[in-house]
Structures are given as structure tokens and as C-alpha cells.
PDB file of C-alpha atoms in Angstrom:
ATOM      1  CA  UNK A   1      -9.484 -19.581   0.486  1.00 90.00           C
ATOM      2  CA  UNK A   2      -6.346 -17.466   0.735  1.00 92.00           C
ATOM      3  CA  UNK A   3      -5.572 -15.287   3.585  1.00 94.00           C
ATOM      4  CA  UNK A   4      -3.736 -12.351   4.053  1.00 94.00           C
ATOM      5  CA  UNK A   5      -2.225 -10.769   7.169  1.00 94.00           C
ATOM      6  CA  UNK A   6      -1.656  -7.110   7.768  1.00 94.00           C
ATOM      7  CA  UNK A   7       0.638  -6.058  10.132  1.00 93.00           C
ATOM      8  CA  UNK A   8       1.587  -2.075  11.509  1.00 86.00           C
ATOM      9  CA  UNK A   9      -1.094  -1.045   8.703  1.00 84.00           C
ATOM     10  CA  UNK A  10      -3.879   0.952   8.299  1.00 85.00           C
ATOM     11  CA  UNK A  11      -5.035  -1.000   5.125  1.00 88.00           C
ATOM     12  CA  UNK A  12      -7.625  -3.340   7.184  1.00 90.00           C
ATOM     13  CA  UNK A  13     -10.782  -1.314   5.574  1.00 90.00           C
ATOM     14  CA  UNK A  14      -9.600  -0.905   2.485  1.00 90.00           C
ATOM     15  CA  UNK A  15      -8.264  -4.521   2.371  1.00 90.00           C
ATOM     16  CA  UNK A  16     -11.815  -5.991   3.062  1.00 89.00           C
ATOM     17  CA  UNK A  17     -14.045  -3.723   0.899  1.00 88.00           C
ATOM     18  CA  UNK A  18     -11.731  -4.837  -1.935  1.00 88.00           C
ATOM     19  CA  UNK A  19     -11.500  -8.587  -1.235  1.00 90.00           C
ATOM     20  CA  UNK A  20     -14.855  -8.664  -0.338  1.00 85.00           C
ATOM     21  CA  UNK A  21     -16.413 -10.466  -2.928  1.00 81.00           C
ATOM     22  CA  UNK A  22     -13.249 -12.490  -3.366  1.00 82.00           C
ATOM     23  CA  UNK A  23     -12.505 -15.581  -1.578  1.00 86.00           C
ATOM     24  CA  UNK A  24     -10.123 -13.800   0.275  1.00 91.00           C
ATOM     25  CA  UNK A  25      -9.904 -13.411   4.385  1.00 92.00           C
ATOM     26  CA  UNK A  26      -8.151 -10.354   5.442  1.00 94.00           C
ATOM     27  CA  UNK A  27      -6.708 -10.207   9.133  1.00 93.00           C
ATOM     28  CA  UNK A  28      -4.728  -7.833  11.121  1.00 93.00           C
ATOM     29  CA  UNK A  29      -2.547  -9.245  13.218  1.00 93.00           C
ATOM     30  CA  UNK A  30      -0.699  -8.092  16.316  1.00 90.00           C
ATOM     31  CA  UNK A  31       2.633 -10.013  15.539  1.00 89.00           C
ATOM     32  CA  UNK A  32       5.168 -11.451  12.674  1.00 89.00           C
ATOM     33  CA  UNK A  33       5.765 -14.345  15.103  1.00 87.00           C
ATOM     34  CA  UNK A  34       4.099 -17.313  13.127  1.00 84.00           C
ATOM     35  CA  UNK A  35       2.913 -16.043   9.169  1.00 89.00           C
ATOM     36  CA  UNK A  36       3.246 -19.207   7.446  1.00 88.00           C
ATOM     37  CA  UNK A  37      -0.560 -19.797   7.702  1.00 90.00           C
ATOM     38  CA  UNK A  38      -0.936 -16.323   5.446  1.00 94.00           C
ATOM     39  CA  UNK A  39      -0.779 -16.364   1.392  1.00 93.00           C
ATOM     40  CA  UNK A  40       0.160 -13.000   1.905  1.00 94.00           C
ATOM     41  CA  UNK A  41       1.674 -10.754   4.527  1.00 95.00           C
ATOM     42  CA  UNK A  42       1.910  -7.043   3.716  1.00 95.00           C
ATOM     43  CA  UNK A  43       3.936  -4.667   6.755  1.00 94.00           C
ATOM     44  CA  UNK A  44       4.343  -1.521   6.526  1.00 92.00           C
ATOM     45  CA  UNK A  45       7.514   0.934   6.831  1.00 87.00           C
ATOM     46  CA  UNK A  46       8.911  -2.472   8.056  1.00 87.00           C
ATOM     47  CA  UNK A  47      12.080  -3.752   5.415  1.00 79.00           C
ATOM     48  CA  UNK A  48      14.057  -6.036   7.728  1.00 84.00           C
ATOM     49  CA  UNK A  49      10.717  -8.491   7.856  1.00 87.00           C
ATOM     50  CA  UNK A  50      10.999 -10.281   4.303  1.00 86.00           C
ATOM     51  CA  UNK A  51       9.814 -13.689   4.303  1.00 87.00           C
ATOM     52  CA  UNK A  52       8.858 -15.768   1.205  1.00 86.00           C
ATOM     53  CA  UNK A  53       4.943 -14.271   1.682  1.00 89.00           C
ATOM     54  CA  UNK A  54       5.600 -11.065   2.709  1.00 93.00           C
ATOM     55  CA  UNK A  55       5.664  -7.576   0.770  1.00 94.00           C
ATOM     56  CA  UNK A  56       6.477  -4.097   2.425  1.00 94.00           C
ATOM     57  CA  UNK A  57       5.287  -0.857   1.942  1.00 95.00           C
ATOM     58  CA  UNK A  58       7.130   2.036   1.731  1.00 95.00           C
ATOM     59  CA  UNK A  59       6.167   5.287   2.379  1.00 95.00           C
ATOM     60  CA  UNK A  60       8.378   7.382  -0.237  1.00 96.00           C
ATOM     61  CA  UNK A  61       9.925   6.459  -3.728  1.00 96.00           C
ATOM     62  CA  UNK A  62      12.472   3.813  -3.345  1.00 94.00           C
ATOM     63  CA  UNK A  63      15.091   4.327  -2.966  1.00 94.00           C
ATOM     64  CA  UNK A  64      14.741   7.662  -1.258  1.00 95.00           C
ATOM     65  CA  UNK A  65      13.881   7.818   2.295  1.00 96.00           C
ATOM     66  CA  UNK A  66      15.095   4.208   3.283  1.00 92.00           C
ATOM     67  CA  UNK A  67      15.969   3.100   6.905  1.00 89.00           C
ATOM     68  CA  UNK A  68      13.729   6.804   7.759  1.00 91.00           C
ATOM     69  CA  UNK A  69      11.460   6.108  10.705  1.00 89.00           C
ATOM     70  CA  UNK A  70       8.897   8.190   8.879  1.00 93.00           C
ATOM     71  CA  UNK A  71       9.589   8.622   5.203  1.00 96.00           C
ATOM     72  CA  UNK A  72       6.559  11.183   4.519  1.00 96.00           C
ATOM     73  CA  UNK A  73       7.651  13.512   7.812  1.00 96.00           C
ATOM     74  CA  UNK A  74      11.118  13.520   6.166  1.00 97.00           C
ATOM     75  CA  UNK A  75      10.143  14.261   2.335  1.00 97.00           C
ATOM     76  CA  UNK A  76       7.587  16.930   3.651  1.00 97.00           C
ATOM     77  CA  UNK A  77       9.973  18.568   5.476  1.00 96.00           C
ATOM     78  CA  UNK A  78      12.887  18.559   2.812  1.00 96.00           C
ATOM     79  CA  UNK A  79      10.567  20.368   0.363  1.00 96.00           C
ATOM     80  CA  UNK A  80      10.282  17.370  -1.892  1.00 96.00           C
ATOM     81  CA  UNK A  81       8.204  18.039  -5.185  1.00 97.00           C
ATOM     82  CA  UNK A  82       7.820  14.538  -5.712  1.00 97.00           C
ATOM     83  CA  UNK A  83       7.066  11.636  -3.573  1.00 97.00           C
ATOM     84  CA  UNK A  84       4.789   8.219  -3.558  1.00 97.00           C
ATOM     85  CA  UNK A  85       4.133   4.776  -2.235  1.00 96.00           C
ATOM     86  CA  UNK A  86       6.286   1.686  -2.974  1.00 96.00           C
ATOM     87  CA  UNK A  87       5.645  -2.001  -2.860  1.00 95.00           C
ATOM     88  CA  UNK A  88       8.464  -3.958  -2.446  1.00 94.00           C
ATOM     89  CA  UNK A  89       9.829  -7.186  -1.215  1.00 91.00           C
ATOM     90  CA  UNK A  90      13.372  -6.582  -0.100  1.00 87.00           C
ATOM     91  CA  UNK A  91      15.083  -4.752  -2.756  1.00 87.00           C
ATOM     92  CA  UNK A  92      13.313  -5.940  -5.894  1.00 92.00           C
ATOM     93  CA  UNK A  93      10.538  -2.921  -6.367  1.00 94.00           C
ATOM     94  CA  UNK A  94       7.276  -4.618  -7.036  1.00 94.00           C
ATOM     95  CA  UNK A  95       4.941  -1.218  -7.909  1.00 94.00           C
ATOM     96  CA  UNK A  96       5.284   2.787  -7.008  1.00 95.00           C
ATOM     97  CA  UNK A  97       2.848   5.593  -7.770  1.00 94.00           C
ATOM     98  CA  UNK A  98       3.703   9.184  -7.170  1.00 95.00           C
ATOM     99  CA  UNK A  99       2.013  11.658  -5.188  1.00 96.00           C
ATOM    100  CA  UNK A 100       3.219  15.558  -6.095  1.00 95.00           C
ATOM    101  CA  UNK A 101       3.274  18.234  -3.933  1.00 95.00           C
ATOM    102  CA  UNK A 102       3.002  22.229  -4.456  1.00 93.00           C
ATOM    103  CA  UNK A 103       4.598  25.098  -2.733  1.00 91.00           C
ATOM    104  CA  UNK A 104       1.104  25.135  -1.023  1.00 94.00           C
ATOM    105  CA  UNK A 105       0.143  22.227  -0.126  1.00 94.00           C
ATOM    106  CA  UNK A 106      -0.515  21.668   3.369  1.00 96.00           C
ATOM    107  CA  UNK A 107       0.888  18.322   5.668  1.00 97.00           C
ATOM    108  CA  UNK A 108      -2.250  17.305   6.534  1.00 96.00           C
ATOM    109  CA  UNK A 109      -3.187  17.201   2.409  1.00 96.00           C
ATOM    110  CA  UNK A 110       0.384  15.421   1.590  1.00 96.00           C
ATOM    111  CA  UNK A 111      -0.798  12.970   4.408  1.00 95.00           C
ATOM    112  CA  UNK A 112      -4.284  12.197   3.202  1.00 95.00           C
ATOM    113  CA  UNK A 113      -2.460  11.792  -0.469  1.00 95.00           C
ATOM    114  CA  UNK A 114      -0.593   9.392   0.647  1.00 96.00           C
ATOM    115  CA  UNK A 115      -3.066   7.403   2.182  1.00 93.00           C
ATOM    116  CA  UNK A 116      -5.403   7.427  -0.827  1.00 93.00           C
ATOM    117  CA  UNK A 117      -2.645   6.252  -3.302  1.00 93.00           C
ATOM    118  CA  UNK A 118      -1.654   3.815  -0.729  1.00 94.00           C
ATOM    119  CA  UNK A 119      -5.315   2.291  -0.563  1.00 92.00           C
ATOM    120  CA  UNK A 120      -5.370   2.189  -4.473  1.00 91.00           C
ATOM    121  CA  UNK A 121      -2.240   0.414  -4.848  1.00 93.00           C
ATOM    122  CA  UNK A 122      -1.754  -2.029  -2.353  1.00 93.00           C
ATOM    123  CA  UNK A 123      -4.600  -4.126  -2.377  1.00 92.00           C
ATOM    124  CA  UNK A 124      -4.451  -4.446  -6.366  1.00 92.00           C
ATOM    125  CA  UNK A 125      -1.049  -5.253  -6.693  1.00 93.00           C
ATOM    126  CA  UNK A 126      -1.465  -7.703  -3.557  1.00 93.00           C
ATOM    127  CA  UNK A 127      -4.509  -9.077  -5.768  1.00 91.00           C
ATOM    128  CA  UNK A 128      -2.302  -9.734  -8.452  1.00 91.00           C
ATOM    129  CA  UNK A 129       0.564 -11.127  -6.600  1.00 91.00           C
ATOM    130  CA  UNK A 130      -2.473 -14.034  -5.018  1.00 91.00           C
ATOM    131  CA  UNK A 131      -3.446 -14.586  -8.597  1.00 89.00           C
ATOM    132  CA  UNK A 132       0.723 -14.895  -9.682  1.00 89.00           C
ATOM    133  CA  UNK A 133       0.067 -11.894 -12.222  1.00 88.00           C
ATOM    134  CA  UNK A 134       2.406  -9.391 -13.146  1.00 85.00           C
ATOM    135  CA  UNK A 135       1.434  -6.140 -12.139  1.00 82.00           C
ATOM    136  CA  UNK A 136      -0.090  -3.637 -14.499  1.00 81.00           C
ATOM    137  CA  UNK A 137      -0.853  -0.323 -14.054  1.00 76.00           C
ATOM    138  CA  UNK A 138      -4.061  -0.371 -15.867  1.00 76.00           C
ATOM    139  CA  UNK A 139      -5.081  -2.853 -13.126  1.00 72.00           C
ATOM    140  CA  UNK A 140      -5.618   0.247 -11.238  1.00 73.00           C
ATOM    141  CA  UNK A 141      -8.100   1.375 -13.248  1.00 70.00           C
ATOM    142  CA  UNK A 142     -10.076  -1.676 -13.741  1.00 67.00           C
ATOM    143  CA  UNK A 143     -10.507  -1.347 -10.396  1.00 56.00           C
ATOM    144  CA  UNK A 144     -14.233  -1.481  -8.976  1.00 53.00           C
ATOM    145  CA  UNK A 145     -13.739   2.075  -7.476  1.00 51.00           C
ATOM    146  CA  UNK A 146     -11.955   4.007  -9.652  1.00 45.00           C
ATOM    147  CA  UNK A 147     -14.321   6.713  -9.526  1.00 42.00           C
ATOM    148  CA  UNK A 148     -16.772   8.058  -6.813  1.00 42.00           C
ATOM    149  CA  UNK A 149     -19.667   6.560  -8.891  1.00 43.00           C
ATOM    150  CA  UNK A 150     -18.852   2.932  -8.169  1.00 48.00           C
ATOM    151  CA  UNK A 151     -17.109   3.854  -4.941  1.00 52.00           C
ATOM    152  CA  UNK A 152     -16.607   1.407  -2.066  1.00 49.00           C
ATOM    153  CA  UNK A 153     -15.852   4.339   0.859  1.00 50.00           C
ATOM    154  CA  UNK A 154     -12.067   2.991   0.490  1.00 49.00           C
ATOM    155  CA  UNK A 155     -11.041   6.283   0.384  1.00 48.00           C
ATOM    156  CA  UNK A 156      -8.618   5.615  -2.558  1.00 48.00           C
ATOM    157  CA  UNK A 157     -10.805   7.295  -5.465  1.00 50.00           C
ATOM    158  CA  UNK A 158     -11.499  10.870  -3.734  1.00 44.00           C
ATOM    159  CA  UNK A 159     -10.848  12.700  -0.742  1.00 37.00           C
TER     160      UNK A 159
END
């Protein structure tokens, strides 16, 4: 069984709905003291942590927005047209997605964008990192919930 460890992430829910027919354990944990038990540990807005297991998440397009306590406070208020969710492990980029924004849209929509993209990505690129695939984007769409009638409640396919 492989086991993953999520630390300063909200990804526990969406984590477990999509492992959840895997033979996967997902587990939040507290803190990055001992990991080496995990397959997989996935921080978030967290660089400095890289270990041979562990991937970050970044709240913005890398490389904009690094060393930013928060990335999607910044962007919104800088007027950025443009912004998105990365995957990385130290510098090497493992997977972004954008998420645009209007001259209208609101924080609390930006927010909630983010969120959804970042509940899409991460736990397929994670799933193909356990299985030592290289990430595809069309992964993302082979995805169980891709739309709202095979959706999981992940939060990823709608608002």
C-alpha cells in the first residue's frame, strides 16, 4: 500500500475521494519531522521542504510569486490577468494549469478558482508520480470526475 502525507494543505478531501478505490492511504499530518514512512509528501506554499518524496505546491505560475507568503493575495492585488497552480519539486516544474481572471471578477471567485484547479491537479499528477508516469495533461480528463455527472463532491469539476 503506498501512503501519502499532506502537510499545511487543504487537499485531505479531495485526496481521499480520489485514492479511494486505490490502494492508497492518505494522511494529514501535523509535522515534516519524520516523512520517510510516506511514498509521497505533498506541502503546500512550502519550497525550502524538498526531500526525495516530497512535491510542493505553489500557489501562482512559477516562477512568479516565489518566496510570497501568499502568492494568490499578491497576484489578485497586482491586477494579474493570468495566474494558476504549480507542482514542483524544488526548481524542476512538475505540472501548472492556469486560472484567468477578468476586470470583474471578484477575490472570493479567484479564490474558489484556485482551489478547484488545485483539487484537479494535484492528486492526478501525485497519482502519476506513485505509478512513476510522466505527467499528461489528458490525465486530467480521464479523470473519474471530470464532469458533474460522475462527480465525487471534490469540488474540482464545478463550483
Amino acid at each position: 500500500m503506498k501512503k501519502i502525507a499532506l502537510y499545511n494543505t487543504e487537499l485531505i478531501k479531495p485526496f481521499k475521494q480520489y485514492f479511494a478505490s486505490n490502494d492508497v492511504e492518505v494522511k494529514e499530518i501535523s509535522s515534516l519531522g519524520n516523512t520517510d514512512d510516506f511514498d509521497m509528501v505533498i506541502t503546500y506554499n512550502c519550497p525550502d521542504f524538498v526531500t526525495k518524496n516530497s512535491i510542493n505546491i505553489h500557489p501562482a505560475l512559477l516562477p512568479a510569486y516565489k518566496g510570497v507568503l501568499n502568492p494568490i493575495i499578491e497576484a489578485f492585488n497586482d491586477g494579474v490577468k493570468v495566474s494558476g497552480i504549480t507542482v514542483h519539486k524544488g526548481d524542476k516544474i512538475l505540472a501548472q494549469y492556469p486560472v484567468l481572471l477578468s476586470t470583474d471578477t471578484h477575490f472570493d471567485e479567484f479564490e474558489q478558482d484556485m482551489q478547484n484547479v488545485q483539487n484537479k491537479l494535484v492528486p492526478v499528477v501525485v497519482d502519476c508520480l506513485l505509478q512513476d508516469k510522466v505527467f499528461d495533461f489528458q490525465d486530467l480528463f480521464k479523470s473519474p470526475c471530470v464532469t458533474s455527472l460522475n462527480c465525487k463532491g471534490c469540488g474540482a469539476c464545478h463550483k
